[in-house]
Coordinates of C-alpha atoms in Angstrom, one line a residue:
M1022 CA 56.3 142.3 96.7
Q1023 CA 58.0 139.1 95.4
L1024 CA 58.2 136.0 97.6
A1025 CA 61.8 134.8 97.5
L1026 CA 63.9 132.1 99.1
W1027 CA 67.0 134.4 99.2
T1028 CA 67.4 138.1 99.2
Y1029 CA 70.5 140.3 98.6
E1030 CA 69.5 142.9 101.1
G1031 CA 67.3 142.9 104.2
P1032 CA 64.7 145.6 105.0
P1033 CA 66.0 149.1 105.7
H1034 CA 65.8 148.8 109.5
I1035 CA 68.6 146.2 109.3
G1036 CA 70.7 148.9 107.7
A1037 CA 69.8 151.2 110.6
M1038 CA 70.9 148.5 113.0
R1039 CA 74.3 148.3 111.2
I1040 CA 74.9 152.0 111.9
A1041 CA 73.8 151.8 115.5
T1042 CA 75.9 148.7 116.1
A1043 CA 79.0 150.2 114.5
M1044 CA 78.8 153.3 116.7
Q1045 CA 79.2 154.0 120.4
G1046 CA 76.8 155.9 122.6
V1047 CA 73.8 155.3 120.3
H1048 CA 70.7 153.3 121.1
Y1049 CA 68.0 152.2 118.6
V1050 CA 64.4 151.6 119.9
L1051 CA 62.7 149.5 117.2
H1052 CA 58.9 149.2 117.2
A1053 CA 58.6 145.6 116.1
P1054 CA 56.5 142.5 116.7
Q1055 CA 57.7 139.5 118.6
G1056 CA 60.0 137.5 116.3
D1057 CA 61.8 140.4 114.7
T1058 CA 64.7 140.0 117.1
Y1059 CA 66.1 137.5 114.6
A1060 CA 68.2 140.4 113.4
D1061 CA 70.5 140.1 116.4
L1062 CA 71.8 136.8 115.0
L1063 CA 73.2 138.6 112.0
F1064 CA 75.7 140.3 114.3
T1065 CA 76.3 137.7 117.0
M1066 CA 76.4 134.6 114.8
I1067 CA 77.3 135.8 111.3
E1068 CA 79.7 138.7 112.1
R1069 CA 80.7 137.0 115.4
R1070 CA 80.5 140.1 117.6
D1071 CA 81.1 139.7 121.3
R1072 CA 78.0 141.7 122.3
R1073 CA 74.5 142.1 120.9
P1074 CA 73.4 145.2 119.0
P1075 CA 72.3 148.3 121.0
V1076 CA 68.7 147.8 120.1
T1077 CA 65.6 147.6 122.2
Y1078 CA 62.5 145.9 120.6
T1079 CA 59.0 146.6 121.7
T1080 CA 58.2 143.0 120.8
F1081 CA 54.4 143.5 120.8
Q1082 CA 52.3 140.4 120.2
A1083 CA 49.1 139.7 118.3
R1084 CA 46.9 140.3 121.4
D1085 CA 48.5 143.7 121.8
L1086 CA 47.1 144.9 118.5
G1087 CA 43.7 145.5 120.0
G1088 CA 45.2 147.7 122.7
D1089 CA 47.7 150.6 123.1
T1090 CA 50.7 149.6 121.0
A1091 CA 51.8 153.3 121.1
G1092 CA 51.9 153.1 124.9
L1093 CA 54.2 150.0 124.6
F1094 CA 56.6 152.0 122.4
R1095 CA 56.7 155.0 124.8
D1096 CA 57.4 152.7 127.7
A1097 CA 60.2 151.0 125.7
V1098 CA 61.8 154.4 124.9
L1099 CA 61.8 155.5 128.5
E1100 CA 63.2 152.2 129.8
A1101 CA 65.9 152.2 127.2
H1102 CA 67.0 155.7 128.1
E1103 CA 67.0 155.0 131.8
R1104 CA 68.9 151.7 131.4
F1105 CA 71.5 152.6 128.7
R1106 CA 71.9 156.4 129.0
P1107 CA 72.9 156.9 125.4
Q1108 CA 74.2 160.1 123.9
A1109 CA 71.7 159.9 121.1
M1110 CA 68.7 157.7 120.3
L1111 CA 67.3 156.3 117.1
V1112 CA 63.6 155.5 116.9
G1113 CA 61.7 153.7 114.1
S1114 CA 59.6 150.8 113.0
S1115 CA 60.4 147.4 111.5
C1116 CA 58.8 146.5 108.2
T1117 CA 55.9 144.7 110.0
A1118 CA 55.3 147.4 112.7
E1119 CA 55.2 150.0 109.9
L1120 CA 51.8 148.8 109.0
I1121 CA 50.1 149.9 112.2
Q1122 CA 51.4 153.5 111.8
D1123 CA 52.1 154.4 115.4
D1124 CA 54.6 157.2 114.4
P1125 CA 57.6 156.4 116.6
G1126 CA 59.2 159.8 115.9
G1127 CA 56.2 161.8 117.1
L1128 CA 55.7 159.6 120.1
A1129 CA 59.4 159.9 121.2
K1130 CA 59.3 163.7 120.7
T1131 CA 56.5 164.0 123.3
L1132 CA 58.7 162.4 125.9
G1133 CA 61.1 165.4 126.1
L1134 CA 64.3 163.3 126.5
P1135 CA 67.4 165.4 127.2
I1136 CA 69.3 163.8 124.3
P1137 CA 69.0 164.0 120.5
V1138 CA 66.3 161.7 119.3
V1139 CA 66.5 160.9 115.6
P1140 CA 63.3 159.6 114.0
L1141 CA 63.8 157.2 111.1
E1142 CA 61.3 157.1 108.3
L1143 CA 62.4 153.9 106.5
P1144 CA 59.8 152.8 103.9
A1145 CA 60.3 149.0 104.1
Y1146 CA 58.2 148.2 101.0
Q1147 CA 60.1 150.6 98.7
R1148 CA 63.7 150.6 100.0
K1149 CA 66.2 148.1 101.3
E1150 CA 69.1 147.6 103.7
N1151 CA 71.9 149.7 102.2
W1152 CA 69.5 152.6 101.6
G1153 CA 68.4 152.3 105.3
A1154 CA 72.0 152.4 106.4
A1155 CA 72.8 155.5 104.3
E1156 CA 69.6 157.3 105.4
T1157 CA 70.3 156.5 109.1
F1158 CA 73.9 157.7 108.9
Y1159 CA 72.8 160.9 107.0
Q1160 CA 70.1 161.7 109.6
L1161 CA 72.6 161.2 112.5
V1162 CA 75.2 163.4 110.8
R1163 CA 72.7 166.1 110.3
A1164 CA 71.4 165.9 113.8
C1165 CA 74.8 166.0 115.4
A1166 CA 76.8 168.2 113.0
G1167 CA 73.9 170.4 111.9
P1168 CA 74.2 172.9 114.8
H1169 CA 77.8 173.6 113.9
V1170 CA 77.2 174.5 110.2
P1171 CA 78.7 177.9 109.4
K1172 CA 76.3 180.7 108.8
P1173 CA 75.7 181.5 105.1
G1174 CA 78.4 183.7 103.6
T1175 CA 81.0 183.0 106.3
G1176 CA 82.8 180.1 104.4
R1177 CA 85.4 177.7 105.8
A1178 CA 88.2 179.1 108.0
P1179 CA 91.6 178.5 106.4
R1180 CA 93.8 175.8 107.9
A1181 CA 96.2 177.1 110.5
E1182 CA 99.8 177.6 109.5
G1183 CA 101.9 174.5 110.0
R1184 CA 98.9 172.3 110.7
A1185 CA 98.7 169.0 108.8
P1186 CA 95.8 168.5 106.5
S1187 CA 93.0 166.4 108.0
C1188 CA 90.2 164.1 106.8
N1189 CA 87.3 162.0 108.1
I1190 CA 86.9 158.4 107.0
L1191 CA 83.3 157.6 106.2
G1192 CA 81.3 154.5 105.4
A1193 CA 82.5 151.5 107.5
T1194 CA 79.7 149.8 109.4
A1195 CA 78.9 146.7 111.4
L1196 CA 78.1 143.6 109.2
G1197 CA 80.1 145.1 106.3
F1198 CA 82.2 143.0 104.0
R1199 CA 85.7 143.3 105.3
H1200 CA 85.1 146.9 106.6
R1201 CA 87.1 146.3 109.8
D1202 CA 90.2 145.3 107.7
D1203 CA 89.7 147.9 105.0
L1204 CA 89.9 150.6 107.7
L1205 CA 93.3 149.5 108.8
E1206 CA 94.7 149.6 105.3
V1207 CA 93.2 153.0 104.5
R1208 CA 94.6 154.4 107.7
K1209 CA 98.0 153.2 106.7
L1210 CA 97.7 155.0 103.3
L1211 CA 96.6 158.3 104.8
L1212 CA 99.1 158.3 107.6
A1213 CA 101.9 157.6 105.2
L1214 CA 100.9 160.6 103.2
G1215 CA 100.9 162.8 106.3
V1216 CA 97.2 163.3 106.5
E1217 CA 95.7 163.6 110.0
I1218 CA 92.6 161.4 110.6
R1219 CA 90.0 163.3 112.7
V1220 CA 86.9 161.1 112.8
V1221 CA 86.1 157.6 111.5
A1222 CA 82.4 157.1 111.2
P1223 CA 80.1 155.4 111.8
W1224 CA 82.6 152.7 112.8
G1225 CA 83.6 153.4 116.5
A1226 CA 82.3 156.9 116.4
T1227 CA 80.1 158.6 119.1
P1228 CA 77.5 161.4 118.5
A1229 CA 80.1 163.8 119.9
D1230 CA 82.5 162.7 117.2
L1231 CA 79.9 163.3 114.5
A1232 CA 79.5 166.9 115.8
Q1233 CA 83.2 167.5 114.9
L1234 CA 83.0 166.2 111.3
G1235 CA 83.0 169.7 109.8
E1236 CA 86.4 170.5 111.2
A1237 CA 88.3 168.2 108.7
D1238 CA 89.6 169.5 105.4
F1239 CA 88.0 166.7 103.3
N1240 CA 86.2 163.3 103.6
V1241 CA 87.3 159.9 102.5
V1242 CA 84.3 157.9 101.3
L1243 CA 85.0 154.2 101.4
Y1244 CA 81.6 152.9 100.5
P1245 CA 79.4 155.3 98.5
E1246 CA 76.3 153.1 99.2
I1247 CA 76.6 154.0 102.9
A1248 CA 78.4 157.3 103.1
G1249 CA 77.6 159.0 99.8
Q1250 CA 74.5 160.9 101.0
A1251 CA 76.2 162.1 104.2
A1252 CA 79.3 163.2 102.3
A1253 CA 77.2 165.2 99.9
W1254 CA 75.5 167.0 102.8
L1255 CA 78.9 167.8 104.4
R1256 CA 80.1 169.2 101.1
R1257 CA 77.1 171.5 100.9
S1258 CA 77.1 172.5 104.5
F1259 CA 80.8 172.8 105.3
G1260 CA 82.4 173.0 101.9
Q1261 CA 84.3 169.7 102.4
P1262 CA 85.3 167.9 99.2
A1263 CA 85.2 164.1 99.2
T1264 CA 87.2 161.3 97.5
T1265 CA 85.6 159.5 94.6
V1266 CA 88.1 156.6 94.1
V1267 CA 87.6 153.5 96.1
P1268 CA 91.1 151.9 96.7
I1269 CA 90.3 148.3 95.7
G1270 CA 93.1 146.9 93.5
T1271 CA 96.5 148.1 92.6
G1272 CA 95.5 150.6 90.1
A1273 CA 92.7 152.1 92.2
T1274 CA 95.0 152.3 95.2
R1275 CA 97.5 154.3 93.2
D1276 CA 94.7 156.6 91.9
F1277 CA 93.3 157.0 95.5
V1278 CA 96.7 158.1 96.8
Q1279 CA 96.9 160.6 93.9
E1280 CA 93.4 162.0 94.7
V1281 CA 94.1 162.3 98.4
A1282 CA 97.4 164.0 97.8
R1283 CA 95.6 166.5 95.5
L1284 CA 92.9 167.2 98.1
A1285 CA 95.5 167.5 100.9
G1286 CA 98.1 169.5 99.0
L1287 CA 100.8 167.0 99.6
P1288 CA 103.2 164.9 97.4
A1289 CA 101.8 161.5 96.5
T1290 CA 103.9 158.7 97.9
L1291 CA 103.0 155.0 98.1
A1292 CA 105.2 152.3 99.6
E1293 CA 104.7 149.2 97.4
E1294 CA 107.3 146.9 98.9
A1295 CA 104.6 144.6 100.2
L1296 CA 102.7 144.5 96.8
R1297 CA 103.1 141.0 95.4
A1298 CA 99.9 140.7 93.2
P1299 CA 101.2 142.3 90.0
W1300 CA 104.3 140.0 89.9
Y1301 CA 102.2 137.0 90.7
A1302 CA 99.8 137.9 87.9
R1303 CA 102.7 138.0 85.4
S1304 CA 104.3 134.8 86.7
V1305 CA 104.5 131.6 84.7
D1306 CA 102.0 129.9 87.2
S1307 CA 99.4 132.5 86.3
T1308 CA 99.8 132.9 82.5
Y1309 CA 97.4 130.1 81.8
L1310 CA 94.7 132.1 83.6
T1311 CA 95.0 135.0 81.1
G1312 CA 91.8 135.4 79.2
K1313 CA 89.6 133.5 81.5
R1314 CA 85.9 134.5 81.2
V1315 CA 84.6 136.0 84.5
F1316 CA 81.1 137.0 85.6
I1317 CA 80.9 139.7 88.4
F1318 CA 77.9 140.5 90.6
G1319 CA 77.6 142.3 94.0
D1320 CA 77.1 145.7 95.5
A1321 CA 78.0 148.6 93.2
T1322 CA 81.2 149.5 94.9
H1323 CA 82.8 146.1 94.9
A1324 CA 81.4 144.9 91.6
I1325 CA 82.7 148.0 89.7
A1326 CA 86.1 147.7 91.4
A1327 CA 86.3 144.0 90.8
A1328 CA 85.7 144.5 87.0
R1329 CA 88.6 146.8 86.8
V1330 CA 90.9 144.5 88.7
A1331 CA 89.9 141.5 86.7
A1332 CA 90.4 143.2 83.3
E1333 CA 93.4 145.3 84.0
E1334 CA 95.4 143.4 86.6
M1335 CA 94.4 139.7 86.3
G1336 CA 94.1 139.6 82.5
F1337 CA 90.6 138.1 82.7
E1338 CA 87.8 138.8 80.2
V1339 CA 84.7 140.4 81.9
V1340 CA 81.7 138.7 80.2
G1341 CA 79.1 139.8 82.7
L1342 CA 78.7 142.6 85.3
G1343 CA 75.8 143.4 87.5
S1344 CA 74.6 144.6 90.9
Y1345 CA 71.5 144.6 93.2
S1346 CA 72.3 148.2 94.1
R1347 CA 69.5 149.8 92.0
E1348 CA 70.4 153.3 93.4
F1349 CA 73.7 153.0 91.5
G1350 CA 72.3 151.7 88.2
R1351 CA 73.8 154.6 86.2
E1352 CA 77.3 154.0 87.6
M1353 CA 76.9 150.2 86.9
R1354 CA 75.8 150.7 83.3
A1355 CA 78.7 153.1 82.7
A1356 CA 81.2 150.6 84.1
A1357 CA 79.6 147.7 82.1
A1358 CA 80.0 149.8 78.9
L1359 CA 83.7 150.1 79.5
H1360 CA 83.9 146.3 79.3
G1361 CA 81.6 145.9 76.3
V1362 CA 78.8 144.1 78.3
E1363 CA 75.3 145.0 79.3
A1364 CA 74.8 145.6 83.1
L1365 CA 72.5 143.3 85.0
I1366 CA 70.6 145.4 87.6
T1367 CA 68.4 143.1 89.6
D1368 CA 67.7 141.8 93.1
D1369 CA 66.3 138.5 91.8
Y1370 CA 68.9 135.8 92.3
L1371 CA 67.1 133.5 89.8
E1372 CA 67.7 136.1 87.1
V1373 CA 71.4 136.2 88.1
E1374 CA 71.6 132.4 88.0
A1375 CA 70.0 132.3 84.5
R1376 CA 72.6 134.9 83.2
I1377 CA 75.5 132.9 84.6
A1378 CA 74.2 129.7 83.1
A1379 CA 73.8 131.4 79.7
L1380 CA 77.2 133.0 79.7
Q1381 CA 79.0 129.9 81.1
P1382 CA 81.9 131.8 82.6
E1383 CA 85.1 130.1 83.9
L1384 CA 85.0 132.1 87.2
V1385 CA 82.2 133.8 89.2
L1386 CA 83.0 136.7 91.5
G1387 CA 79.9 137.4 93.5
T1388 CA 78.1 137.2 96.8
Q1389 CA 77.1 134.3 99.1
M1390 CA 74.2 133.5 96.7
E1391 CA 76.5 133.3 93.6
R1392 CA 78.7 130.9 95.6
H1393 CA 75.8 128.5 95.8
V1394 CA 74.8 129.1 92.1
A1395 CA 78.4 128.5 90.9
K1396 CA 78.6 125.3 93.0
R1397 CA 75.5 123.9 91.3
L1398 CA 76.9 124.8 87.9
G1399 CA 80.4 123.5 88.6
I1400 CA 82.1 126.8 88.2
P1401 CA 84.9 128.2 90.5
C1402 CA 83.7 131.2 92.6
A1403 CA 85.1 133.8 95.0
V1404 CA 83.0 136.1 97.2
I1405 CA 83.7 139.8 96.7
S1406 CA 80.6 141.4 98.3
A1407 CA 77.8 141.2 100.8
P1408 CA 75.6 139.4 101.5
V1409 CA 78.1 137.0 103.0
H1410 CA 78.2 134.1 105.5
V1411 CA 80.3 133.6 108.6
Q1412 CA 83.3 132.3 106.6
D1413 CA 83.6 135.8 105.1
F1414 CA 84.2 137.4 108.5
P1415 CA 87.6 135.8 109.2
A1416 CA 89.5 136.2 112.4
R1417 CA 92.6 137.0 110.4
H1418 CA 93.4 140.3 108.7
S1419 CA 91.9 140.0 105.2
P1420 CA 91.2 143.4 103.6
Q1421 CA 90.0 144.3 100.1
M1422 CA 91.5 147.8 100.0
G1423 CA 95.0 149.1 99.8
I1424 CA 98.3 147.2 99.1
E1425 CA 97.5 144.2 101.2
G1426 CA 94.0 144.2 99.8
A1427 CA 95.4 143.8 96.3
N1428 CA 97.4 140.7 97.5
V1429 CA 94.3 139.3 99.1
L1430 CA 92.2 139.7 95.9
F1431 CA 94.8 137.9 93.8
D1432 CA 94.8 134.9 96.3
S1433 CA 91.1 134.7 96.7
W1434 CA 90.3 134.9 93.0
V1435 CA 93.1 132.7 91.6
H1436 CA 93.0 129.9 94.1
P1437 CA 89.5 128.7 93.1
L1438 CA 90.8 128.3 89.5
M1439 CA 93.8 126.4 90.7
M1440 CA 91.9 124.2 93.1
G1441 CA 89.4 123.6 90.3
L1442 CA 92.2 122.2 88.2
E1443 CA 93.2 119.9 91.1
E1444 CA 89.6 118.7 91.4
H1445 CA 89.6 118.0 87.7
L1446 CA 92.7 115.8 87.9
L1447 CA 91.2 113.9 90.9
G1448 CA 88.0 113.4 88.8
M1449 CA 90.0 112.1 85.9
F1450 CA 91.5 109.3 88.1
R1451 CA 88.5 108.6 90.3
E1452 CA 88.0 105.2 88.7
D1453 CA 91.7 104.2 89.1
F1454 CA 92.2 101.5 91.7
E1455 CA 94.6 103.7 93.7
F1456 CA 92.4 106.7 93.9
N1457 CA 88.9 105.4 94.5
D1458 CA 87.2 106.2 97.8
A1459 CA 87.7 102.6 99.1
A1460 CA 91.5 102.5 98.5
Q1461 CA 93.9 102.5 101.4
P1462 CA 95.8 105.7 101.9
S1463 CA 99.3 105.5 100.3
H1464 CA 101.1 106.7 103.5
L1465 CA 99.8 103.6 105.3
G1466 CA 101.7 101.2 103.1
A1467 CA 100.8 99.2 100.0
P1468 CA 97.4 97.4 100.2
S1469 CA 97.3 93.7 99.7
Q1470 CA 96.5 92.4 96.3
S1471 CA 93.2 90.9 97.6
G1472 CA 92.3 94.3 99.1
R1473 CA 93.1 96.0 95.8
E1474 CA 90.9 93.6 93.9
A1475 CA 88.1 94.0 96.5
A1476 CA 88.1 97.8 96.2
P1477 CA 85.1 98.8 94.1
A1478 CA 85.6 101.5 91.5
A1479 CA 83.9 104.8 92.5
Q1480 CA 81.0 105.4 90.2
P1481 CA 80.6 108.9 88.8
M1482 CA 77.5 110.8 89.9
P1483 CA 74.7 110.4 87.5
V1484 CA 74.0 113.6 85.6
P1485 CA 70.5 114.1 84.2
A1486 CA 70.0 115.4 80.7
A1487 CA 70.1 119.2 80.9
E1488 CA 68.2 121.8 78.9
T1489 CA 70.6 124.5 77.8
P1490 CA 70.1 128.2 78.1
H1491 CA 69.5 128.4 74.3
S1492 CA 65.9 127.3 74.9
A1493 CA 65.3 130.3 77.2
A1494 CA 66.5 132.6 74.4
G1495 CA 63.9 131.3 72.0
A1496 CA 66.3 129.0 70.1
P1497 CA 65.4 125.3 69.4
L1498 CA 65.4 123.2 72.5
L1499 CA 68.7 121.4 73.2
A1500 CA 69.3 118.6 75.6
W1501 CA 72.4 116.7 76.7
V1502 CA 72.0 113.0 77.3
P1503 CA 73.7 111.7 80.5
D1504 CA 76.5 110.0 78.6
A1505 CA 77.4 113.2 76.8
E1506 CA 77.3 115.2 80.0
K1507 CA 79.6 112.6 81.6
E1508 CA 82.0 112.9 78.6
L1509 CA 81.9 116.7 78.8
R1510 CA 83.0 116.6 82.4
K1511 CA 86.2 114.8 81.4
I1512 CA 87.3 118.0 79.6
P1513 CA 89.4 120.3 81.9
F1514 CA 87.1 122.9 83.6
F1515 CA 88.9 125.9 82.2
V1516 CA 88.0 124.9 78.6
R1517 CA 84.8 123.0 79.4
G1518 CA 82.6 126.0 78.9
K1519 CA 84.0 126.7 75.5
A1520 CA 83.5 123.1 74.5
R1521 CA 79.9 123.2 75.7
R1522 CA 79.2 126.4 73.7
N1523 CA 80.9 125.1 70.6
T1524 CA 78.9 121.8 70.8
E1525 CA 75.6 123.6 71.3
K1526 CA 76.4 126.0 68.4
F1527 CA 77.3 123.0 66.2
A1528 CA 74.1 121.2 67.1
Q1529 CA 71.9 124.2 66.7
E1530 CA 73.2 125.0 63.2
R1531 CA 72.5 121.4 62.1
G1532 CA 69.1 121.2 63.7
I1533 CA 70.2 118.5 66.3
G1534 CA 67.9 118.6 69.3
T1535 CA 69.6 116.0 71.5
I1536 CA 73.4 116.1 72.0
T1537 CA 75.0 112.7 72.3
V1538 CA 78.6 111.6 72.7
E1539 CA 78.9 111.4 68.9
T1540 CA 77.6 115.0 68.6
L1541 CA 80.3 116.1 71.1
Y1542 CA 83.1 114.6 69.1
D1543 CA 81.7 115.7 65.7
A1544 CA 81.7 119.2 67.0
K1545 CA 85.2 118.8 68.3
A1546 CA 86.4 117.6 64.9
H1547 CA 84.6 120.4 63.2
F1548 CA 86.1 123.2 65.2
S1549 CA 89.6 121.6 65.1
R1550 CA 89.8 122.0 61.4

């Protein structure tokens, strides 16, 4: 294991909690020590749910380890069943309780409860949150829909004459990045095509709903990290095909509609009246953003989709693409190859930070962690993927998918660049007597001459000499003196990265180890020829 300050994914039992919390009629009994109830805060504080997750913790303490912890678990299961009366129950261990090997599944089986009890084997020291969510959903689907699998050789019954084609929507969970809003947009797309929606799961579904999954004609998989495994089992068991296109961005939404229409046997229609992003991207106000260098990192679904949108719809240049979803490494490498870059597959945020610093992009599209990294490096950033903070669970409708999702993407990606320009202009004038922090606001009237003279000029923040990423790559050590860093910050942010790269290249070719203001201007003169 690696000790880390931040982590992209929690342990797999957090993924199981996301499934249980998204569903109705399901209760999760978690064998866990006192203190593991911190997970409740993820849903009540970060996601801002109005009720706590349907989870019962055994909360054993250190003194219990010398006694019968298995008895504590059995009592917790019986009490949870008596109190909540769920339709199905999940049982498992947290990462800490896994070490005492009490076998929650076997213990629960001996109780003879009159409901399905699904044991979860979630190896916390080999797997992580998204895998835990996928495994939990898969096990629930098998337990509930398994008894209804057709006998071998019988095949699927043909759709009744005159009945509309139907589908299930799979993958949306609690604590998911914009899952609630994505569902609304995808529903609109499917209903506009004339497709009947039978079951949405796990979001809002009951175990009884899962038992009916096999009745639909096909499945819509919104997030392969969560629903891919269950959809593959439904294909093998019920012969249900599944969608492969995730409708994030204008082009992907059109492709998604075409794919659904093919599976449903219906004409493809898409109402694009509310689609504004393509026109905005071609407008005069956006043309100066063309060619901006962007680094993308997140879960596989959102990172791959963001790279396509950035390159094809925004006119950005993708200079870096990566994911912490190791299970989707093959898909990530294939997507990176399309953009001519090498995929970064890692769950070490320090490695991601080093890649961003080396590439010096003009925009970062990432997670909550990349938001912090970009802020330290002075680079505009937009969040496109979990892990996220409370501000990424807005009260307003803010999807990533469908027509409205494409509009949201344009706003959330372009605005950081435009606000960065505004901040640059403010920085240019920060020493002006009218704009320093002590100046009286202009709407309150003109300040007196004496007040103007008394207002001290705001001093720029001191910037220490910085070692550049070249040293990490084995190149000669380069350092910027504070005056040179200060002068560099006067250059507009959208060309500052290029100016830094050119200056470092100029210095490296001439064996200059310390970059001064003179070096900066010598490099500018050299590359201006």
